[in-house]
mmCIF file of C-alpha atoms in Angstrom:
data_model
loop_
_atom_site.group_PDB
_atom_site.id
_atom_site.type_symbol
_atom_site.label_atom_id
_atom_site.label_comp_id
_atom_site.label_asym_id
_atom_site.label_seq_id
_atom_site.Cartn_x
_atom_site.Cartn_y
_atom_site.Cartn_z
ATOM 1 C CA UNK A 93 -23.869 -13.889 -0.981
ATOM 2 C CA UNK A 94 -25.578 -16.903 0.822
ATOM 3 C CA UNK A 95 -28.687 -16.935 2.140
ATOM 4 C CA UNK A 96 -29.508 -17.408 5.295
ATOM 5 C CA UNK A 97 -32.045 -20.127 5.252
ATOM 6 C CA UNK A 98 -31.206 -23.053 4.989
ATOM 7 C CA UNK A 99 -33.300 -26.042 4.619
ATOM 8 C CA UNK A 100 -32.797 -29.127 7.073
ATOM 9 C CA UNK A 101 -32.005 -32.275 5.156
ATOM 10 C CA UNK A 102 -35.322 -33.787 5.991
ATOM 11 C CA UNK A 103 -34.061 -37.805 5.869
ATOM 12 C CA UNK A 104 -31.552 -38.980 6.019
ATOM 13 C CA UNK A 105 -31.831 -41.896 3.487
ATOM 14 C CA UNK A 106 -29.431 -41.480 0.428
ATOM 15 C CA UNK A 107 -27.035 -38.864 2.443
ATOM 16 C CA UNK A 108 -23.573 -39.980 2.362
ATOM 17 C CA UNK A 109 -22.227 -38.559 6.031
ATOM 18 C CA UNK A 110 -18.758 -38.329 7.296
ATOM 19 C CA UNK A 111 -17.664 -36.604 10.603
ATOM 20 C CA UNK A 112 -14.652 -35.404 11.929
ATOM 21 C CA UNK A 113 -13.723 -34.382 15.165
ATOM 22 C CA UNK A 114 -11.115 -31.943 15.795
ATOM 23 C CA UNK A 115 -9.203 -30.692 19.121
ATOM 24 C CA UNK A 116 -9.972 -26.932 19.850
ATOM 25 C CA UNK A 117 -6.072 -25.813 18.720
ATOM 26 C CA UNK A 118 -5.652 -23.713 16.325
ATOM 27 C CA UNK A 119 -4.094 -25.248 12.990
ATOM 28 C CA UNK A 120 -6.333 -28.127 13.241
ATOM 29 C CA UNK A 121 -9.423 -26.376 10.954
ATOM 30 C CA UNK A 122 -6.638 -27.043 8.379
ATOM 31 C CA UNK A 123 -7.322 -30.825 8.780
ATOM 32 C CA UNK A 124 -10.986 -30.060 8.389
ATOM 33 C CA UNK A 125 -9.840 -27.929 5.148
ATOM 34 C CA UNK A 126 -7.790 -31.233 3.778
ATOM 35 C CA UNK A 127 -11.022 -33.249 4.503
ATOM 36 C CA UNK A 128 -13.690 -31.276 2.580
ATOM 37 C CA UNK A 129 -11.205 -30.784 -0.363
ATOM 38 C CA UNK A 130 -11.293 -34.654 -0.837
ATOM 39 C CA UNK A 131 -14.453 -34.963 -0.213
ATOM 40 C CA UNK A 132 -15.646 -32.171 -2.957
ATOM 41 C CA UNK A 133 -13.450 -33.768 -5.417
ATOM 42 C CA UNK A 134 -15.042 -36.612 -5.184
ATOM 43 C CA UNK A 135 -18.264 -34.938 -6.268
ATOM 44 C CA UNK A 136 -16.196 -33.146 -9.349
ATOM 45 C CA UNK A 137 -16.833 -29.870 -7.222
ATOM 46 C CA UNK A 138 -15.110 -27.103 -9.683
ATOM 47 C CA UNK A 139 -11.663 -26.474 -8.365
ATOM 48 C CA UNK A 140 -12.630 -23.225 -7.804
ATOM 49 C CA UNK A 141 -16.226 -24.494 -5.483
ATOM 50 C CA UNK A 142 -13.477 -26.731 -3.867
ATOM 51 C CA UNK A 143 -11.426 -23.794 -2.816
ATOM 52 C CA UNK A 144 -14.623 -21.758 -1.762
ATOM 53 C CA UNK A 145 -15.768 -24.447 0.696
ATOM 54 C CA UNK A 146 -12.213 -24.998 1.864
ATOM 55 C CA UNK A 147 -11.720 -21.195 2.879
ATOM 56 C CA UNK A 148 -15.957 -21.031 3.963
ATOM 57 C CA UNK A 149 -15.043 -24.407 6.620
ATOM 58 C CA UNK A 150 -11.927 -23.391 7.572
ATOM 59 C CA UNK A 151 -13.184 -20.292 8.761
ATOM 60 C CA UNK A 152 -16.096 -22.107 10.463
ATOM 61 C CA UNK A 153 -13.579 -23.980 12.500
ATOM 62 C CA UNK A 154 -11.516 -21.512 13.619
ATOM 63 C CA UNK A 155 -14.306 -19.693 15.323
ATOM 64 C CA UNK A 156 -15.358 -23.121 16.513
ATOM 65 C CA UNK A 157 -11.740 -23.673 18.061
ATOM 66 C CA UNK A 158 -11.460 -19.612 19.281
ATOM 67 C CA UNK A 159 -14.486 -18.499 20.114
ATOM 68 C CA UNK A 160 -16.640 -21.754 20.458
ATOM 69 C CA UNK A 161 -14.419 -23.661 22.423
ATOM 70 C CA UNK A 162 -12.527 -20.942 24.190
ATOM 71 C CA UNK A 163 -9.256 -22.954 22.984
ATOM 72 C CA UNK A 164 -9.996 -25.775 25.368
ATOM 73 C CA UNK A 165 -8.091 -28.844 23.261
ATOM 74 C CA UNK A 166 -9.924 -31.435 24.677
ATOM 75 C CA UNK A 167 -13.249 -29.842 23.497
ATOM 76 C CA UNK A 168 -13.709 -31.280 19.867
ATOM 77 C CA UNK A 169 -15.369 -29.209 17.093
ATOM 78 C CA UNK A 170 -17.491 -31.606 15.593
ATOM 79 C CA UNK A 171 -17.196 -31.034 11.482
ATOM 80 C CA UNK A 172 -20.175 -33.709 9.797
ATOM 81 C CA UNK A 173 -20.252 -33.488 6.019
ATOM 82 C CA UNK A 174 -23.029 -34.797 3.763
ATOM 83 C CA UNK A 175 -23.702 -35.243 0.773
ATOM 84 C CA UNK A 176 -27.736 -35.266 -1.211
ATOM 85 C CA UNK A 177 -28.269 -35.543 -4.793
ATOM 86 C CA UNK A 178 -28.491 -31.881 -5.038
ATOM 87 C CA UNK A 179 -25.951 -30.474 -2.430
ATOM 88 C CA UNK A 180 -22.864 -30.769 0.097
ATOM 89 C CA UNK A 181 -23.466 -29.515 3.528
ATOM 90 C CA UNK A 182 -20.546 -29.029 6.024
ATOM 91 C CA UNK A 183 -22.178 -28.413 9.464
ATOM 92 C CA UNK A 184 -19.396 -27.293 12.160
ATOM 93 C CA UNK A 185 -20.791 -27.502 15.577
ATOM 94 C CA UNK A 186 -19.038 -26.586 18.997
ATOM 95 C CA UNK A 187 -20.127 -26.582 22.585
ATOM 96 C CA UNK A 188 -21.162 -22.199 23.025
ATOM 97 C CA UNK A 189 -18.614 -21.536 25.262
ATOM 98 C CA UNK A 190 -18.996 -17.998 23.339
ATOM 99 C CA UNK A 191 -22.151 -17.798 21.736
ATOM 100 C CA UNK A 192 -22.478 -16.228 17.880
ATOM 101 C CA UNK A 193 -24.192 -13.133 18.089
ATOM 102 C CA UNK A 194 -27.171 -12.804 15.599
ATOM 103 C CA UNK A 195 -25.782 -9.464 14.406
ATOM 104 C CA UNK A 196 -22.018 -9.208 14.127
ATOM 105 C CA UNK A 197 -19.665 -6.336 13.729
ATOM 106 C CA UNK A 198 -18.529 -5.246 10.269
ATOM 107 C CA UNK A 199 -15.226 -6.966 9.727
ATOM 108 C CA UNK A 200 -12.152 -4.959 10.459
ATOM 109 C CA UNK A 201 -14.224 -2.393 12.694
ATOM 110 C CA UNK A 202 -12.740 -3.489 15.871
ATOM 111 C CA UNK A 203 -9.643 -2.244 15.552
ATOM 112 C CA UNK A 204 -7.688 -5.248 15.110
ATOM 113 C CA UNK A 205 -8.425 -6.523 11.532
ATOM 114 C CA UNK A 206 -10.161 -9.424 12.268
ATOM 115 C CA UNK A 207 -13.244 -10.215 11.801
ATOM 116 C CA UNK A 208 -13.406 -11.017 8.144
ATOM 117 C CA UNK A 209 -13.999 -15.287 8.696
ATOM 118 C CA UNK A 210 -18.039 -14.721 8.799
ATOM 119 C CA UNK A 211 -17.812 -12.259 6.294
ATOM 120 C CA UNK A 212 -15.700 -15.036 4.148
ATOM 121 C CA UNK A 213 -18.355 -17.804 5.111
ATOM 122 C CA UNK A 214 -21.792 -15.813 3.949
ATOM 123 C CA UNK A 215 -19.767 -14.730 0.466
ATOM 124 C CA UNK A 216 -18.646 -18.163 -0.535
ATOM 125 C CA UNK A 217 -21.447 -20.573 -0.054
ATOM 126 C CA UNK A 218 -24.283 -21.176 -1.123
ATOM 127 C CA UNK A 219 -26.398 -21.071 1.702
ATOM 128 C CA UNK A 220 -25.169 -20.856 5.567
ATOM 129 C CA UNK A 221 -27.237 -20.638 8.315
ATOM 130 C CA UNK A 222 -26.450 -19.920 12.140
ATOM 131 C CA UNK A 223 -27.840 -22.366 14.623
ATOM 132 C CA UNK A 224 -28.404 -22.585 18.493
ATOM 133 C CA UNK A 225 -28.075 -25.971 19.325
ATOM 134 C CA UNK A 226 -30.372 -27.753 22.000
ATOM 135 C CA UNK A 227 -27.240 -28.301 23.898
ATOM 136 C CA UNK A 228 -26.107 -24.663 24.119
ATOM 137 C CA UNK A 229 -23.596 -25.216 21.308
ATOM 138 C CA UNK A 230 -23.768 -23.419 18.009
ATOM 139 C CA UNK A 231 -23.585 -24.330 14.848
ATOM 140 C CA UNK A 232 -22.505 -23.648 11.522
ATOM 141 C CA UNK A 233 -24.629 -24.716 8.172
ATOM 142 C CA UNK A 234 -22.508 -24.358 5.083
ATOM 143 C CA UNK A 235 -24.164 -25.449 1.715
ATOM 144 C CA UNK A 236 -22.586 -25.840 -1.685
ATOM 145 C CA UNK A 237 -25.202 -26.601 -4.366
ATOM 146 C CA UNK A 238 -24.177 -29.653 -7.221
ATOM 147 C CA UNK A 239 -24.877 -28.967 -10.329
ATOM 148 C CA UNK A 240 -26.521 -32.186 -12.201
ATOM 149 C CA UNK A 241 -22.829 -32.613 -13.502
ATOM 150 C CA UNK A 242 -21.626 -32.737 -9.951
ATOM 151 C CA UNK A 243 -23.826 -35.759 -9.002
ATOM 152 C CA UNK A 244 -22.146 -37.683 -5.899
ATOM 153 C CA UNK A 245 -21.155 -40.992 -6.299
ATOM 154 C CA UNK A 246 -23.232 -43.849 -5.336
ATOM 155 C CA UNK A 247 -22.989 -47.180 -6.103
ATOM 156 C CA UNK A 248 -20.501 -49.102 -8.473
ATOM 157 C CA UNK A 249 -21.794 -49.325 -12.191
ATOM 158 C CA UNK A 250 -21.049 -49.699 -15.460
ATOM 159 C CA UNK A 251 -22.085 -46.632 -18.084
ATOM 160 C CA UNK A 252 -23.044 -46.951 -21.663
ATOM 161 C CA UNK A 253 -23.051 -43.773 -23.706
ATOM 162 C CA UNK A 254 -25.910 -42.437 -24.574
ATOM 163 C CA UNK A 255 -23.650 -40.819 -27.977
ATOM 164 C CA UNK A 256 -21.068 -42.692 -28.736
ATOM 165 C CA UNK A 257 -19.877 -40.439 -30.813
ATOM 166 C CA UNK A 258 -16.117 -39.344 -28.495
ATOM 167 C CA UNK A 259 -16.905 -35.528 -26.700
ATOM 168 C CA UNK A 260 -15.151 -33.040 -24.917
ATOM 169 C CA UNK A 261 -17.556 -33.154 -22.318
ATOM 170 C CA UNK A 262 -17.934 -36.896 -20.713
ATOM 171 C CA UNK A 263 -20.276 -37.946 -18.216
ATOM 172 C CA UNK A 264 -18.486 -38.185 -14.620
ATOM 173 C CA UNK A 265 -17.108 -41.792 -14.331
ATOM 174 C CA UNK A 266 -18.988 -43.520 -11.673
ATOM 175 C CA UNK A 267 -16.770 -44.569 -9.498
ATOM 176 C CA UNK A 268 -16.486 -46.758 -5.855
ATOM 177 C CA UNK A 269 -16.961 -43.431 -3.545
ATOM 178 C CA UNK A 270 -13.942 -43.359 -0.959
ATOM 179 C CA UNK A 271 -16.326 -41.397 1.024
ATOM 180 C CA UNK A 272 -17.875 -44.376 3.601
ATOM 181 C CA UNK A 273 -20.980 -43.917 5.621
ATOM 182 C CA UNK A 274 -20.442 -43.560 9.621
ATOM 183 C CA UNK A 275 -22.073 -43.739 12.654
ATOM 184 C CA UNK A 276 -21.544 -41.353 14.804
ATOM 185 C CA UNK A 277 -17.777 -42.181 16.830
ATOM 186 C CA UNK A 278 -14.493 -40.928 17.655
ATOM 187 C CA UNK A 279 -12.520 -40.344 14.165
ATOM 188 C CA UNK A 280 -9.021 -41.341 14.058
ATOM 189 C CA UNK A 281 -8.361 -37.776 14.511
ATOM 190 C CA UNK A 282 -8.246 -37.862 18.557
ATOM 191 C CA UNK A 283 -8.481 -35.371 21.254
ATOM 192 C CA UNK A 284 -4.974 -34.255 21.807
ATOM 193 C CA UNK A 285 -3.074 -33.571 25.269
ATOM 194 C CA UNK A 286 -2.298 -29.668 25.428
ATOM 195 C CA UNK A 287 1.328 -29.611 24.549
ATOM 196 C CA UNK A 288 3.373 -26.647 23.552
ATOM 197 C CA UNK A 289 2.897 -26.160 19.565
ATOM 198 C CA UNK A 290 3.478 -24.136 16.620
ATOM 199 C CA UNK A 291 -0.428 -23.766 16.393
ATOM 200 C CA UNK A 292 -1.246 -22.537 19.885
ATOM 201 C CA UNK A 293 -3.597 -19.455 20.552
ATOM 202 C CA UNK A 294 -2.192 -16.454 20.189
ATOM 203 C CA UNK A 295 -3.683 -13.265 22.002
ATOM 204 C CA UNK A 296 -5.207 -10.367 19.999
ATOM 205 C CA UNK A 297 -5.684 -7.605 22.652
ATOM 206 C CA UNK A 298 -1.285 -7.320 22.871
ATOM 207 C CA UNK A 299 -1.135 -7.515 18.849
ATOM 208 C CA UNK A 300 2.388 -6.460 17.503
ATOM 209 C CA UNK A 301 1.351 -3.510 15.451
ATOM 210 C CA UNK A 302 3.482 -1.949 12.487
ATOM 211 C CA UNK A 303 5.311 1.212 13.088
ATOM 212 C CA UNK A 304 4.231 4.320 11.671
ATOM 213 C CA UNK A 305 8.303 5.202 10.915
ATOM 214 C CA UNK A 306 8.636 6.172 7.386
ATOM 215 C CA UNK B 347 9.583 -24.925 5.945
ATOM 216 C CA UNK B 348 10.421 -21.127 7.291
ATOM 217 C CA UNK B 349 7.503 -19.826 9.562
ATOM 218 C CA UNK B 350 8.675 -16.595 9.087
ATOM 219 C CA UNK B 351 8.261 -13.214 7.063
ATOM 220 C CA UNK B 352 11.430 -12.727 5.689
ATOM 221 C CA UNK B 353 12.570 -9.816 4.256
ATOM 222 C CA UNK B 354 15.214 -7.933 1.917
ATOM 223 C CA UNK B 355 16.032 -5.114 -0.026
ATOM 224 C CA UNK B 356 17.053 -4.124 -3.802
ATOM 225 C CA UNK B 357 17.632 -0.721 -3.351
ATOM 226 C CA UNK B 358 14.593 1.302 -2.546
ATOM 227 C CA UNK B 359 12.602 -1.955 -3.386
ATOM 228 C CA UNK B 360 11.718 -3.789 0.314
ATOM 229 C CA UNK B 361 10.089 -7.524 0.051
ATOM 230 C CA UNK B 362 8.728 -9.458 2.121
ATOM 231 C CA UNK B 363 8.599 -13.152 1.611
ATOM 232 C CA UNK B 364 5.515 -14.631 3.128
ATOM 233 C CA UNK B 365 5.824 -18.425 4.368
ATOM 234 C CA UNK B 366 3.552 -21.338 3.620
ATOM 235 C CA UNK B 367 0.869 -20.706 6.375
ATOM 236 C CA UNK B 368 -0.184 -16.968 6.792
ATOM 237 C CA UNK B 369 -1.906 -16.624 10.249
ATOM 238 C CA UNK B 370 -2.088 -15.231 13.139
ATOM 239 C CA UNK B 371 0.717 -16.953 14.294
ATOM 240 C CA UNK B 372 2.745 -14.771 11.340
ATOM 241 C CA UNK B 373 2.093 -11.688 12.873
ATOM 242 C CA UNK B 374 4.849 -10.898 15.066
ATOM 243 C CA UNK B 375 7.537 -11.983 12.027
ATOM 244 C CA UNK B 376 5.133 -9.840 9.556
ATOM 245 C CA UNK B 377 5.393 -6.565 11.857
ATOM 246 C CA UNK B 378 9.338 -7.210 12.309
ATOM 247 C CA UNK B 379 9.575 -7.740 8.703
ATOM 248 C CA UNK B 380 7.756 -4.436 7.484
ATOM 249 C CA UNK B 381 9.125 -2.285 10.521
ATOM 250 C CA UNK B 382 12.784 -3.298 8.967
ATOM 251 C CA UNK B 383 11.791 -2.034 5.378
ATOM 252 C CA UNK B 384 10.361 1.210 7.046
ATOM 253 C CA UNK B 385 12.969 1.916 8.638
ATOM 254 C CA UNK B 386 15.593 1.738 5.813
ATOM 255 C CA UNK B 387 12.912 3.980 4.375
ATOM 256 C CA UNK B 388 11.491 1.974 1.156
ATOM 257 C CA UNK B 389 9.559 3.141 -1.323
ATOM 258 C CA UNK B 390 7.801 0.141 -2.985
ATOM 259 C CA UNK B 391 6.685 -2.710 -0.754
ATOM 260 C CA UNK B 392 6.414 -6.229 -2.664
ATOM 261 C CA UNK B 393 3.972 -8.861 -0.567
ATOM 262 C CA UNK B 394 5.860 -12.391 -1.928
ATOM 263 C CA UNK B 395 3.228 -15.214 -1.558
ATOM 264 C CA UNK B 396 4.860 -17.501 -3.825
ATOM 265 C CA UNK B 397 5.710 -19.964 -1.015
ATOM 266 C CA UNK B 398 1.962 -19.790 0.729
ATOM 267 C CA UNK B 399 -1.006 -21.719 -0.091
ATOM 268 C CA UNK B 400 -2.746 -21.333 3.189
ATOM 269 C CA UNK B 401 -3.688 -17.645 4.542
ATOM 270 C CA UNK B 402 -6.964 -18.192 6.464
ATOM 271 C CA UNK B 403 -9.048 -14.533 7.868
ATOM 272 C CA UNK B 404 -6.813 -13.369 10.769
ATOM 273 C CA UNK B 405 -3.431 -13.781 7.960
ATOM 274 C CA UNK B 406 -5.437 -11.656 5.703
ATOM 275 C CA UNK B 407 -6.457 -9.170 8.306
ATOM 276 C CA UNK B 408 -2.555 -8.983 8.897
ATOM 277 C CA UNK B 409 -1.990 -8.050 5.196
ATOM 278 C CA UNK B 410 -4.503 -5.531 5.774
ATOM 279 C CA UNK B 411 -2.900 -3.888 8.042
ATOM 280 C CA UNK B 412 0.096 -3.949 6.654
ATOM 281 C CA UNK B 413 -1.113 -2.439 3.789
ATOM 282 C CA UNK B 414 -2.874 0.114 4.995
ATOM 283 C CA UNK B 415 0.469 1.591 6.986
ATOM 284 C CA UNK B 416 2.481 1.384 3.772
ATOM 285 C CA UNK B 417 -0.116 3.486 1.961
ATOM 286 C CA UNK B 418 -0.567 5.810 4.371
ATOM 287 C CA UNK B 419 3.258 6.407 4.364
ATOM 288 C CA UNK B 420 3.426 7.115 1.018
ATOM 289 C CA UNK B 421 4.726 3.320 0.102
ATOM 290 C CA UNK B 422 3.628 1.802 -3.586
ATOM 291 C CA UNK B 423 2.927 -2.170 -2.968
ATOM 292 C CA UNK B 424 2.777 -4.653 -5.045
ATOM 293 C CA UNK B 425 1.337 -8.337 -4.378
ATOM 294 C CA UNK B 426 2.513 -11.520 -6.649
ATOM 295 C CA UNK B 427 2.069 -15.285 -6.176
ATOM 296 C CA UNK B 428 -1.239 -15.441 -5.015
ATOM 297 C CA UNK B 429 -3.516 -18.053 -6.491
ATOM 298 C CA UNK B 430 -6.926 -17.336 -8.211
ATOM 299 C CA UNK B 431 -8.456 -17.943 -5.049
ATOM 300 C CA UNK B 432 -6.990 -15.532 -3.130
ATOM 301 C CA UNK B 433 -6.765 -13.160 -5.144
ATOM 302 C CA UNK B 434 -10.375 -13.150 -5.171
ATOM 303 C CA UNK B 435 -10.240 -13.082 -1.517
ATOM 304 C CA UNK B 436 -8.125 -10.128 -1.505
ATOM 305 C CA UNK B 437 -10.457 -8.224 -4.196
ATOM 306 C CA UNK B 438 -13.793 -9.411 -1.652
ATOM 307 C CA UNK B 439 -11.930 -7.526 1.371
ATOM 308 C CA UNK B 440 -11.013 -4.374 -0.884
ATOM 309 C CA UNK B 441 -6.976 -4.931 -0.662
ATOM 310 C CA UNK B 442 -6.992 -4.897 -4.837
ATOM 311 C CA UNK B 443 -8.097 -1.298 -4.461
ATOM 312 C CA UNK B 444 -4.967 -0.371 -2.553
ATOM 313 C CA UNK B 445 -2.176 -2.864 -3.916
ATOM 314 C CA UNK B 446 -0.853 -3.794 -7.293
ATOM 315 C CA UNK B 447 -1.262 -7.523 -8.434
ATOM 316 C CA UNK B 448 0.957 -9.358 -10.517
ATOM 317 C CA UNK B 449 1.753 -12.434 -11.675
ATOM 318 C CA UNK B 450 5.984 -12.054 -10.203
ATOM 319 C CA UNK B 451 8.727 -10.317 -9.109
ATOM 320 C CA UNK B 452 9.677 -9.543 -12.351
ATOM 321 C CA UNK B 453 6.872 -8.352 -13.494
ATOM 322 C CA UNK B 454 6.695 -6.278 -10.176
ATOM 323 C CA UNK B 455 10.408 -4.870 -11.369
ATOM 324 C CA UNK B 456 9.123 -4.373 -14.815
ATOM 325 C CA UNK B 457 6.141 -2.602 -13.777
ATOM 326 C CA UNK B 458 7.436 -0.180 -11.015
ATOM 327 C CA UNK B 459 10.286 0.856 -13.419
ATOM 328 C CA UNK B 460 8.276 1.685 -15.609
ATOM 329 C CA UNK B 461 5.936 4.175 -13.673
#
């Protein structure tokens, strides 16, 4: 279970950042899924971290898109990822159209089996924390911890083994990261028109339920 | 790529065959899917997820449901093609208490025949 406190990356010297900005449709959180994937493998996340995060972000943007945005498509969800010596934090951050209550309802309680996205979130990081942003927005903290085999990539350089001796366990390959610095602008992932889609917003109060017919 | 649940029949053996994304969106499909194998009665329920490798909270909260009708009628189900991952997910929400995992349909087969 994560905690619920996380700590605020105090500088941000030596924190590899990459943003995303998604339109508030539903289907899209699977771009921000794609994104974090590459990026965690380019840490050497374990597969099984990487699928963790993917599910834990994901689930952060779909209440982003839903809830957050009300579904308004040209409202982004703003999904920044960085990466510290020592961790990978996915922060997803909309604009409070709903607001994320402090205490939320058990998952499946509400009679129509949803619910379970926080509940995925808190078991699958490391650390997540809610946040009220100045703005009126909230936002999501998600934290996956690197081990010191997991160290991200930073520059360019040649490694000598320490044992030359061959093992089954090598040292990660330093490598050119793919994963590029940005300031703070419109990704290449733009604001869509609302158009008719496979991935629009689908109501939950007029749910198709199973029949009880044996 | 089908969006759909399909479903079919071997017998008293209903499947249904989940598609690549399992949403909200799969709902209405899902529900016409199971209400088909109810009403021709089944007895054992197989969830196929062989073809997915995406079910986010709200698909999950479907299978949920689904379940939870089948066992209260009286249905046996059985769950194969999941990955680790969700299979974990699926333990985390409680479903492994209700359903039967395995690896296939034929291990499915193997196992219900011989109950």
């Amino acid at each position: 279970m994560a905690t619920n406190n996380v700590e605020p990356i105090q500088s941000e010297e030596n924190v590899i950042k990459t943003e995303l900005y998604l339109p508030s449709i539903l289907g899209y959180e699977k771009i921000a899924r794609g994104a974090v994937a590459a990026l965690a493998e380019q840490i050497d996340l374990p597969a099984d971290r990487i699928e963790d995060l993917k599910t834990a972000v994901a689930e952060a943007c779909m209440n982003a898109i839903e809830h957050g945005n009300n579904l308004t498509s040209g409202i982004n969800v703003t999904v920044a990822m960085l990466i510290t010596a020592d961790k990978l934090e996915v922060r997803v951050a909309d604009v409070g159209v709903q607001v994320i209550p402090e205490t939320l309802p058990a998952p499946g309680t509400s009679g129509s089996m949803r619910g379970w996205g926080m509940f995925f979130i808190k078991n699958l990081v490391d650390e997540m924390a809610i946040k009220r942003l100045p703005d009126g927005g909230n936002e999501v903290r998600m934290i996956i911890h690197i081990t010191p085999t997991e160290q991200p990539q930073q520059e360019p350089k040649s490694i000598t083994p320490v044992d030359p001796k061959p093992s089954a366990i090598q040292p990660a390959e330093k490598k050119p990261s793919a994963v590029q610095a940005v300031e703070k602008k419109p990704s290449a992932i733009a604001p869509q028109e609302q158009k008719s889609s496979a991935v629009m917003a689908t109501k939950t109060d007029d749910e198709p339920k199973p029949s009880s017919e044996n | 790529m089908s969006k759909e649940v399909d479903h079919r029949m071997q017998g008293k053996i209903g499947f249904m065959d989940f598609p690549r994304d399992v949403t909200a969106q799969t709902r209405e499909t899902a529900y016409n899917a199971y209400n088909e194998l109810a009403r021709a009665k089944v007895d054992v329920i197989g969830l196929n997820f062989e073809a997915s490798d995406y079910l986010n909270s709200a698909g999950i909260g479907l299978v949920i449901s689904l379940v939870e009708d089948a066992v209260q009628a009286g249905r046996t189900v059985y769950t194969y093609g999941l990955s680790s991952h969700y299979r974990k997910l699926f333990s985390m929400v409680g479903l492994t208490e209700r359903i039967t995992l395995v690896a296939n349909e034929t291990e499915m087969l193997e196992q219900h025949g011989s109950d």
